[in-house]
C-alpha positions as a Python dict, from the first residue, in 0.01 Angstrom:
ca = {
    (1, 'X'): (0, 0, 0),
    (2, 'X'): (-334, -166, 4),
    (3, 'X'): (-444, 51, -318),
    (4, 'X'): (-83, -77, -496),
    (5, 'X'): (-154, -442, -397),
    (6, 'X'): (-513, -417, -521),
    (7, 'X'): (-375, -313, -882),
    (8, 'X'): (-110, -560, -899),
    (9, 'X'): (-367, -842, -759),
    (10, 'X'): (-575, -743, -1115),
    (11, 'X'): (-532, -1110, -1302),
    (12, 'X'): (-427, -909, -1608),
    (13, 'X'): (0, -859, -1502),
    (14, 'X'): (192, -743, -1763),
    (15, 'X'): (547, -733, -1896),
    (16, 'X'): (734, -511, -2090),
    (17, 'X'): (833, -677, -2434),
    (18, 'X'): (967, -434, -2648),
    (19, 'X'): (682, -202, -2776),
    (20, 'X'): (389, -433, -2639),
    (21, 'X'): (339, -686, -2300),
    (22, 'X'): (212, -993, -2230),
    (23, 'X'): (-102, -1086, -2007),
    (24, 'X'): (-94, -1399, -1799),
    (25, 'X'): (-500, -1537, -1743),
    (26, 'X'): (-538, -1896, -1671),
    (27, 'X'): (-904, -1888, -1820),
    (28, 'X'): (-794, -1751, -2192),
    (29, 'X'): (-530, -1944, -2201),
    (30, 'X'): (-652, -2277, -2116),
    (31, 'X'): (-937, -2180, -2348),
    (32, 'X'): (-765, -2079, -2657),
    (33, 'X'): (-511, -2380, -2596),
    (34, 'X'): (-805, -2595, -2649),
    (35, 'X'): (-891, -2394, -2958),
    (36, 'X'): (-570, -2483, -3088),
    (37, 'X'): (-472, -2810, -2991),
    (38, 'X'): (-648, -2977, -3311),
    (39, 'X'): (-483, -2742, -3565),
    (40, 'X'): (-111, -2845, -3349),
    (41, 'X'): (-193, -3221, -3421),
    (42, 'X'): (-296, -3149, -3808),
    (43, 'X'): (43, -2946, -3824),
    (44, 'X'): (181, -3297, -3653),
    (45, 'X'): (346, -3030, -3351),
    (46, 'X'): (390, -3297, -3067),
    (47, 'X'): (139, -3253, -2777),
    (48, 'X'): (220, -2989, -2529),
    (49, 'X'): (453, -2867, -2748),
    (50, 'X'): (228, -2516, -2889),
    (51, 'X'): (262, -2272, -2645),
    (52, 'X'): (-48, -1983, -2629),
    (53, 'X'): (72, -1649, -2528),
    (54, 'X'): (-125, -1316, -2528),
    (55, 'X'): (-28, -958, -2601),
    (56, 'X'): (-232, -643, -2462),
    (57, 'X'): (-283, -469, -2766),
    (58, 'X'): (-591, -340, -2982),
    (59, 'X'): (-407, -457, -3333),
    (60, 'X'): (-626, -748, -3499),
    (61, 'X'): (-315, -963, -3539),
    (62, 'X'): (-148, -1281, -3446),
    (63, 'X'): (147, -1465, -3543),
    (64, 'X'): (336, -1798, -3480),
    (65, 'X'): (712, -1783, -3392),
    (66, 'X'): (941, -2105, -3411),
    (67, 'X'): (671, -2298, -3521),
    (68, 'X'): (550, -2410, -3166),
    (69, 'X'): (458, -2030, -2974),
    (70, 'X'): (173, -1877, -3097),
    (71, 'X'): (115, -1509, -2982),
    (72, 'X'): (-257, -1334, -2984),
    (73, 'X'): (-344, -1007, -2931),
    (74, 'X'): (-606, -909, -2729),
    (75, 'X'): (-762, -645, -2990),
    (76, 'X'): (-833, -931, -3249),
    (77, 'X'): (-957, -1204, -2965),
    (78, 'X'): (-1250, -831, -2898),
    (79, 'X'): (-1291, -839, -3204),
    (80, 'X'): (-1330, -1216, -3346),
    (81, 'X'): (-1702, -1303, -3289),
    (82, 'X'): (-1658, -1724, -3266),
    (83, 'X'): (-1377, -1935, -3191),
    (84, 'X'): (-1381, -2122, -3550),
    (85, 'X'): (-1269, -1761, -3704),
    (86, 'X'): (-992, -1697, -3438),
    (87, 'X'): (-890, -2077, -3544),
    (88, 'X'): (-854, -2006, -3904),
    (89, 'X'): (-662, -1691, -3810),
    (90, 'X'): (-420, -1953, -3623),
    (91, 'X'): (-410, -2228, -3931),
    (92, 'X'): (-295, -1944, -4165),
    (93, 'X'): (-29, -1830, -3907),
    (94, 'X'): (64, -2225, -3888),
    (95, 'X'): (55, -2182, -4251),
    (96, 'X'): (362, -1944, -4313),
    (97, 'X'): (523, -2224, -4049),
    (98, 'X'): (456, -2510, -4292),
    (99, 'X'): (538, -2321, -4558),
    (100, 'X'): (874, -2259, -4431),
    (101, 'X'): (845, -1854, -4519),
    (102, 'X'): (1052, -1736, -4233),
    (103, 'X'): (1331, -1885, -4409),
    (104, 'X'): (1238, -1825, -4774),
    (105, 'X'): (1187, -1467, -4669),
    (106, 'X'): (1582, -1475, -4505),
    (107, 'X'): (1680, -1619, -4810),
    (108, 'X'): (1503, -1371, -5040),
    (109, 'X'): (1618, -1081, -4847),
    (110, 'X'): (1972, -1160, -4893),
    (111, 'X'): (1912, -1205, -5251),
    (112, 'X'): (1715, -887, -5263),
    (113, 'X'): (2019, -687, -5123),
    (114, 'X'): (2266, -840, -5366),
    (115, 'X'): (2048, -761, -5622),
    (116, 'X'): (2050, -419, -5501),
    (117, 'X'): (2462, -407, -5469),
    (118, 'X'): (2473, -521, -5815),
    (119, 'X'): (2247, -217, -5967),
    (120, 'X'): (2415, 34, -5711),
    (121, 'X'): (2716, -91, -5833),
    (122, 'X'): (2636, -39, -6194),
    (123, 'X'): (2502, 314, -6107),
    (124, 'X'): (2829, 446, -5936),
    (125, 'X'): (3038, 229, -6215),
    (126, 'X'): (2787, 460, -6469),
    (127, 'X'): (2936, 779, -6302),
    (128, 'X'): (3267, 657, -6285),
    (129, 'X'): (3276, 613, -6630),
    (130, 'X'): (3097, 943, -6749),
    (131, 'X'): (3238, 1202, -6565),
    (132, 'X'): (2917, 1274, -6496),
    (133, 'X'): (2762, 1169, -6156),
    (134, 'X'): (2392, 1242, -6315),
    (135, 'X'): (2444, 958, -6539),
    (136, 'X'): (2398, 687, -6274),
    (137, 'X'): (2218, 856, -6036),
    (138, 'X'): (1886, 752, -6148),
    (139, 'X'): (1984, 377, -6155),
    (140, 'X'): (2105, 414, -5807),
    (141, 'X'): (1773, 622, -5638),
    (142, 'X'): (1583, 296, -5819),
    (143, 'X'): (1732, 20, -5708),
    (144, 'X'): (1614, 33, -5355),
    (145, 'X'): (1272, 75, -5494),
    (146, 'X'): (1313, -235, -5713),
    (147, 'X'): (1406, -439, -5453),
    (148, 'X'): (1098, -325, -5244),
    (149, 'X'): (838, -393, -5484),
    (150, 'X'): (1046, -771, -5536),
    (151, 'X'): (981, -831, -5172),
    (152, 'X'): (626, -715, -5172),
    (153, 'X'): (506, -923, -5417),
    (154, 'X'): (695, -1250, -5269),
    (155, 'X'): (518, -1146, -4897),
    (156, 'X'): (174, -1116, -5108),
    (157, 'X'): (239, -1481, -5291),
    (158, 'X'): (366, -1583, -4912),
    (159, 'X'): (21, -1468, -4754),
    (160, 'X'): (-176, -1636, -5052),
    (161, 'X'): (7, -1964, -4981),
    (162, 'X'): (-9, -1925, -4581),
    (163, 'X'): (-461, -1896, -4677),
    (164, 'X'): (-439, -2203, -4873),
    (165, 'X'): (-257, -2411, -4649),
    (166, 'X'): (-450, -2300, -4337),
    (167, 'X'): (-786, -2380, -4500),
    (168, 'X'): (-606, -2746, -4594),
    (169, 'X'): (-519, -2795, -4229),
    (170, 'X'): (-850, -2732, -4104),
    (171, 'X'): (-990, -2951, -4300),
    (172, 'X'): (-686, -3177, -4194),
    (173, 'X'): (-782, -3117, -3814),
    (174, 'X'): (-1202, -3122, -3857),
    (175, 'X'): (-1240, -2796, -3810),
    (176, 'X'): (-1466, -2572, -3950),
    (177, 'X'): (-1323, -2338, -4232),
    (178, 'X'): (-1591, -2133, -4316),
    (179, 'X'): (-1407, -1980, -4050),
    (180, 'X'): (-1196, -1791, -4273),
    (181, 'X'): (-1504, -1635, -4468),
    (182, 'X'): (-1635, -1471, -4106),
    (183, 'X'): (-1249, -1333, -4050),
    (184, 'X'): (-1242, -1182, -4378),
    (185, 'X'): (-1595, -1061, -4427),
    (186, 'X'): (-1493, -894, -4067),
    (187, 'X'): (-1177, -722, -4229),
    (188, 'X'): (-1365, -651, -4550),
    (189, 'X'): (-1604, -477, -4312),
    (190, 'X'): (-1326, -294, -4118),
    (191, 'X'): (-1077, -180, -4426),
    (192, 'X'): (-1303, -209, -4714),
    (193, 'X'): (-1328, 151, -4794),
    (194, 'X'): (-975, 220, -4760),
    (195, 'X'): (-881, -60, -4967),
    (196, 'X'): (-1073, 93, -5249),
    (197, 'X'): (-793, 379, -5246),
    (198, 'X'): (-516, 143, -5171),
    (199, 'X'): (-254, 1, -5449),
    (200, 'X'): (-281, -354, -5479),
    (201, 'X'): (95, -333, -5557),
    (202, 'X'): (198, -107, -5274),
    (203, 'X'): (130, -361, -4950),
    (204, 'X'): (238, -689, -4835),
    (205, 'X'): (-62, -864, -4842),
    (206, 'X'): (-330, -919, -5075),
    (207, 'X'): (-645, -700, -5080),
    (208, 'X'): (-873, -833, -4819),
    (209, 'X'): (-1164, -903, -5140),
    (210, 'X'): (-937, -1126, -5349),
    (211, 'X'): (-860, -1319, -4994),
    (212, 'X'): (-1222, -1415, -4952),
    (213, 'X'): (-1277, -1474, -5314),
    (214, 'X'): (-986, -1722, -5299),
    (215, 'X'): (-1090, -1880, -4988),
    (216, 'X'): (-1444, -1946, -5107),
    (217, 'X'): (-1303, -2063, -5415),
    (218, 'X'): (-1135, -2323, -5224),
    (219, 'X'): (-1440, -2416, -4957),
    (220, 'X'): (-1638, -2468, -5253),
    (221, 'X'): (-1407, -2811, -5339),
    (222, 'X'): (-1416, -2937, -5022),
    (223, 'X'): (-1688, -3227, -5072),
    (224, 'X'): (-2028, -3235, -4948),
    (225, 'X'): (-1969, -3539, -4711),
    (226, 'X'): (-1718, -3313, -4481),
    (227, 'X'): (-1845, -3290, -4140),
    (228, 'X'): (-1620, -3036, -3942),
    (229, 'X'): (-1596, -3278, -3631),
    (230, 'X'): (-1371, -3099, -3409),
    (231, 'X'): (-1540, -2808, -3455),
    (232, 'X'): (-1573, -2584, -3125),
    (233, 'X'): (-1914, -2701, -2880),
    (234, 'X'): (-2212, -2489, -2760),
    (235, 'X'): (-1952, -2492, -2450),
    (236, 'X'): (-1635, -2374, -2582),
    (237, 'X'): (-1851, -2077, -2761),
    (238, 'X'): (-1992, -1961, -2466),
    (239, 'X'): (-1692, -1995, -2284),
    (240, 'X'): (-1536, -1780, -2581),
    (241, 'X'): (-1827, -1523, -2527),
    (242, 'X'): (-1676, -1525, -2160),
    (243, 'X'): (-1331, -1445, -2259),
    (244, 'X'): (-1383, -1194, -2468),
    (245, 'X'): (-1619, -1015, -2208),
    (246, 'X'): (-1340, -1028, -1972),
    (247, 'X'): (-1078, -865, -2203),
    (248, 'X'): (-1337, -624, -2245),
    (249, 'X'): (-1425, -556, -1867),
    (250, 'X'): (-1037, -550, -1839),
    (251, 'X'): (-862, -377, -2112),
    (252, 'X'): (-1140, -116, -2206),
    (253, 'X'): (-1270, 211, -2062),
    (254, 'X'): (-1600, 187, -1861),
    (255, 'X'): (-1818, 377, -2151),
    (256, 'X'): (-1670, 165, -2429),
    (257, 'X'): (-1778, -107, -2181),
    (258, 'X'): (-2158, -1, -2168),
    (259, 'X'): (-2159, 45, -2532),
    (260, 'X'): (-2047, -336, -2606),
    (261, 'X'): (-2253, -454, -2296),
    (262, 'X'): (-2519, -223, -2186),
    (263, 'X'): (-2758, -257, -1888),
    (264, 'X'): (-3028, -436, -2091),
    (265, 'X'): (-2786, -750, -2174),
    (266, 'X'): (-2829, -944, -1876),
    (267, 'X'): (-2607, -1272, -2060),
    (268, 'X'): (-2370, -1404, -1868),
    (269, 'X'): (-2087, -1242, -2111),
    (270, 'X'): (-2239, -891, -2027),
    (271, 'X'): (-2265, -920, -1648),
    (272, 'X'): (-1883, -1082, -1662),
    (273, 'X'): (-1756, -765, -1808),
    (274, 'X'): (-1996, -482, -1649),
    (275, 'X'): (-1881, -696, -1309),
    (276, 'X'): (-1520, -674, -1396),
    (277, 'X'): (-1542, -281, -1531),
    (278, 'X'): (-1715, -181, -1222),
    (279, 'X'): (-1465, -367, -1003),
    (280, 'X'): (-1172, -153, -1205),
    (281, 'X'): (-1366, 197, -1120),
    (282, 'X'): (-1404, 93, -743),
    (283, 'X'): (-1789, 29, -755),
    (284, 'X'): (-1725, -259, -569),
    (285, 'X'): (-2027, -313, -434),
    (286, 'X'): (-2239, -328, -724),
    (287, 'X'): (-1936, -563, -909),
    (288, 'X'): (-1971, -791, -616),
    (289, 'X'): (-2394, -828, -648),
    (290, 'X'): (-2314, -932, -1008),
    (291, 'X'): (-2044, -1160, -977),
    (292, 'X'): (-2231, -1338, -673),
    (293, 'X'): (-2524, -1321, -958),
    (294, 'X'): (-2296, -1503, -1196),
    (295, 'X'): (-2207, -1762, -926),
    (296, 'X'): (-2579, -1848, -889),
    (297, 'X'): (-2619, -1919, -1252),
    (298, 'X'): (-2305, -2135, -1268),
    (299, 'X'): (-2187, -2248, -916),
    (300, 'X'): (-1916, -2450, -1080),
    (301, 'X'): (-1744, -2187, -1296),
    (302, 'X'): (-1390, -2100, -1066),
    (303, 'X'): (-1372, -1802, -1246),
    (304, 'X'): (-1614, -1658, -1094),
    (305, 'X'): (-1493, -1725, -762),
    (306, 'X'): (-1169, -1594, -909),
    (307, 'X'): (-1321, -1277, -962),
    (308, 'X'): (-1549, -1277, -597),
    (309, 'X'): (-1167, -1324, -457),
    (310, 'X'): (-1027, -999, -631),
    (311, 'X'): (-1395, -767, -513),
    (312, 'X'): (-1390, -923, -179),
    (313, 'X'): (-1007, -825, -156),
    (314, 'X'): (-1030, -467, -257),
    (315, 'X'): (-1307, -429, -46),
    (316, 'X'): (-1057, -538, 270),
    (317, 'X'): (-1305, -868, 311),
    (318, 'X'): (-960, -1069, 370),
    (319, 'X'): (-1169, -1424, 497),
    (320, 'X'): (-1392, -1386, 246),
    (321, 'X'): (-1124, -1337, -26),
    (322, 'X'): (-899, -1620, 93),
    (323, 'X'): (-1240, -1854, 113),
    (324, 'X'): (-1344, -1739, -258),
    (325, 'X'): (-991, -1808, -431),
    (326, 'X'): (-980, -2152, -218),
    (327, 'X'): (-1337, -2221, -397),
    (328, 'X'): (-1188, -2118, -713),
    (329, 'X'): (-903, -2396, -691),
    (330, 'X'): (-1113, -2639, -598),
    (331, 'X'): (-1324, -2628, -882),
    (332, 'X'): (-1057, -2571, -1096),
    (333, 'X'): (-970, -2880, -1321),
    (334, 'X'): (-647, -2760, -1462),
    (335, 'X'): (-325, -2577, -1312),
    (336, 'X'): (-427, -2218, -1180),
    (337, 'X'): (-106, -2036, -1103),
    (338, 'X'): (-285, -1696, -1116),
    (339, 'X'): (-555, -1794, -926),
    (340, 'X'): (-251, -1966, -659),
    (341, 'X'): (-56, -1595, -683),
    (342, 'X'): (-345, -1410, -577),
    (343, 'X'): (-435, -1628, -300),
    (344, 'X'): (-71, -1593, -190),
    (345, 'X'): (-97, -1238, -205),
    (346, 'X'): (-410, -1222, -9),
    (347, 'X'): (-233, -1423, 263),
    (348, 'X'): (45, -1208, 311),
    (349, 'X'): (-135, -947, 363),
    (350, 'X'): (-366, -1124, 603),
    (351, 'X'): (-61, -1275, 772),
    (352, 'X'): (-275, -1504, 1035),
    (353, 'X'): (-128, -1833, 1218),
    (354, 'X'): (26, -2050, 890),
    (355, 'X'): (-78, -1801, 618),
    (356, 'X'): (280, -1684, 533),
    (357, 'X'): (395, -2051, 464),
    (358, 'X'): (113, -2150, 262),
    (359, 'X'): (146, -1817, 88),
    (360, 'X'): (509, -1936, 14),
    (361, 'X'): (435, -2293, -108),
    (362, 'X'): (136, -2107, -327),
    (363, 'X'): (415, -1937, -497),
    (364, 'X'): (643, -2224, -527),
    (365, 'X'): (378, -2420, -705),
    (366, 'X'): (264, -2154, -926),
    (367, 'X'): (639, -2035, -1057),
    (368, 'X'): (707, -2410, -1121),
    (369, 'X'): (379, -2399, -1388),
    (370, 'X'): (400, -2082, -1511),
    (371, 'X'): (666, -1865, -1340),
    (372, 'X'): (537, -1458, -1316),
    (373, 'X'): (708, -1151, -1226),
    (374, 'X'): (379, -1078, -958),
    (375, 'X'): (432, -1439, -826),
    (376, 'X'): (807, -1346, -725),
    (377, 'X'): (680, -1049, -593),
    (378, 'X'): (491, -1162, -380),
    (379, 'X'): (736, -1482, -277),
    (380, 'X'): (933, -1152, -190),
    (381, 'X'): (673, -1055, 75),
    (382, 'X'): (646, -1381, 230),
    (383, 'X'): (1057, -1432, 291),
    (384, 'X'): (1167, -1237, 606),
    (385, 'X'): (1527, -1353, 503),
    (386, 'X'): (1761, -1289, 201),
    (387, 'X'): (1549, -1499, -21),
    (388, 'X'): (1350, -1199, -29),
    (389, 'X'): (1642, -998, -219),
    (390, 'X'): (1650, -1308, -440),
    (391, 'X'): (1267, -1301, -516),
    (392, 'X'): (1300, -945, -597),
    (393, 'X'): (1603, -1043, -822),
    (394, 'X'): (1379, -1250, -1006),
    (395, 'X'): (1086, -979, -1010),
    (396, 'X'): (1306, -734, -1161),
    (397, 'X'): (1498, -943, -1408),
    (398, 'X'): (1123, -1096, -1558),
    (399, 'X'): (1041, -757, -1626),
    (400, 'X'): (1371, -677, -1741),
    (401, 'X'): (1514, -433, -1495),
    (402, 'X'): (1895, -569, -1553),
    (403, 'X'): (2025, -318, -1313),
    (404, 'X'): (1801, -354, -1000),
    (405, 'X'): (1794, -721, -1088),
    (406, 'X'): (2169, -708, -1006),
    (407, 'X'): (2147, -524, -710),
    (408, 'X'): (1901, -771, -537),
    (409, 'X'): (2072, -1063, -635),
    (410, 'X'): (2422, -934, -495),
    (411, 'X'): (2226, -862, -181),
    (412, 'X'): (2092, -1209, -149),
    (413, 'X'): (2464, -1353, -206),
    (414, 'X'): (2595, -1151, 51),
    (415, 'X'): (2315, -1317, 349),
    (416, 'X'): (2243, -1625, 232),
    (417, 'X'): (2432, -1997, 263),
    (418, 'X'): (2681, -2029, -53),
    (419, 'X'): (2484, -2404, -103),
    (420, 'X'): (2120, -2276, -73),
    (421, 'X'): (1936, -2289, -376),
    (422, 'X'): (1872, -1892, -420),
    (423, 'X'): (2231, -1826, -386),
    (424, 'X'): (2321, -2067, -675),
    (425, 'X'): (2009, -1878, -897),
    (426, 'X'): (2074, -1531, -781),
    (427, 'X'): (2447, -1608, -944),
    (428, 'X'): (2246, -1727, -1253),
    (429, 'X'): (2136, -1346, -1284),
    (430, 'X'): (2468, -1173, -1180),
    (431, 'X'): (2635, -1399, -1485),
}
């Protein structure tokens, strides 16, 4: 049980989303909200309104849905160097938004597949006609095609627009967008010999070279008086340096780990990930001497005592666990749900005078911020009663287990008071 709990306790939880998940992390994501908070105000989204979410996979992409959620993943946050070039990789994704392409591209699509009817229709009418089916045939095997290379070139024009329009609203917001030359000199460095042997005509996006051509183009007209005011601090880019070692210590294998941050980088960003890394292989010791190194440097960073929380934890240091995550809140300026779960979790398994009702308020506090299928979990631990079936209700229907998500919350209906709270929400689920 303890080697279970010491998994689920890593701050990295995951849900299944179709083919990818997301990862809750209080630290990325009030960093990167900060990143994007002047780019929401250019695009005039009201304030707390852009959401920052972040999906565990290696792909260097991003993308804005409904105009207010903007989704990372964690292979292009590795990968992006500085925070200005992850922001111009959010003003361009703003940029389809303000462009209204979601909806052009509906529209087109349905014009695109009349279009289509029409020349199928003129191919069978062919055959009809003739006799002959071969007559028509070749109209009808190219009409699909035609329709493909239609909708190619509008997502190429769309992707042109989206790179104008994001280098106008960071300019708008006081950004920096030079921003988008280091993103594309990175692709250009990452594709640029396959795009040599790639048709221009053939993909939905324009070559990575004309991209950077036209982006310079338009830097260059941006007049010598701009001063890129908003433009992330010696603070924010170290902090970025910090996230991205974490994903790193995290998400990658221990040798990929001592390639990006070997033994003779002694920054802050390289002990943060070797720490983490070594913590995930179960050198716990030697991850606990260098996060109690990182604390020294920076005795106010929480994170750190985040991290001091999950060693001390898997090393069955319970006091010295609970005492490390209470640091952590306490020099934690912002909502820490995570950072409240795991605490929780720690209690539980302590289970000393009071810790079971402070583990349960923990969890209360944290689901009303940021509600997590780990948080439920562990709400499910601290209940003795049938609000534990109706935790594990929750649990199962976050991470969209319909069926045992059922189950639970018919158990919890059958124990607890028709007027309590978790019988009213475990009908929510049955429903």
């Amino acid at each position: 049980m303890h080697k279970i709990l010491a998994v689920l306790l890593c701050v990295f939880i995951t849900i299944p989303t179709h083919a990818a998940s997301l990862i809750n992390d209080t630290e990325t994501e009030i960093l990167l909200t900060e990143l994007v908070s002047p780019l929401a105000r250019a695009a005039d989204i009201p304030n707390g309104r852009l959401r920052v979410h972040i999906i565990n996979s290696d792909d260097f992409n991003a993308f804005v849905m409904g105009g207010e959620d903007v989704y990372v993943y964690t292979g292009l946050l590795k990968q992006i160097k500085n925070p200005s070039a992850l922001q111009a990789v959010i003003a361009h994704e703003l940029g389809h938004t303000l462009g209204g392409h979601m909806t052009q591209m509906s529209a087109r699509m349905g014009a695109e597949i009349t279009r289509t009817m029409l020349i199928q229709a003129l191919g069978i009418g062919l055959m009809v006609a003739g006799g002959n089916p071969s007559l028509g045939a070749g109209v009808l095997a190219g009409s699909s095609g035609i329709a493909q290379q239609s909708m190619l070139a509008f997502t190429r024009d769309e992707e042109r627009i989206a790179d104008d329009m994001g280098v106008k609203l960071m300019i708008k917001a006081n950004l920096d967008p030079n921003g988008f030359i280091d993103v594309f000199e990175q692709m250009s460095h990452m594709t640029g010999a396959l795009e040599s042997r790639i048709n221009p005509n053939r993909i939905n996006h324009p070559l990575t070279a004309e991209r950077l051509n036209n982006v310079r183009a338009q830097i260059e007209k941006i007049p010598s008086d701009y001063h890129p005011t908003n433009a992330p601090t010696d603070t924010q880019n170290a902090r970025y340096e910090l996230v991205r070692a974490k994903l790193v210590g995290y998400l990658d294998n221990a040798d990929r780990v001592m390639t990006s941050y070997p033994d003779t980088d002694t920054s802050d960003a390289a002990l943060y990930a070797r720490a983490i890394s070594r913590m995930q292989s179960g050198d716990l010791d030697t991850a606990r001497r260098g996060t109690k190194t990182l604390i020294s440097r920076n005795p106010e960073n929480p994170y750190y005592y985040e991290l001091l929380g999950d060693v001390e934890y898997q090393l069955g240091n319970y006091d010295a666990s609970i005492a490390a995550y209470d640091t952590a809140l306490a020099k934690s300026t912002t909502d820490s749900p995570q950072i409240e779960t795991a605490l929780a979790l720690v209690l539980t398994e302590r289970r000393a005078d009071g810790d079971v009702s402070r583990a349960t308020e923990l969890c209360k506090r944290a689901n009303l911020t940021s509600p997590a299928p780990l948080t439920y979990w562990v709400l499910a631990r601290a209940y003795d009663d049938g609000r534990a079936d109706w935790a594990r209700a929750e649990y199962y229907q976050m991470i969209g287990d319909k069926k045992n998500a059922r189950k639970y919350a018919r158990r919890a209906q059958q124990t607890l008071p028709r007027t309590s709270p978790e019988y009213i929400k475990s009908g929510d689920i049955l429903k």
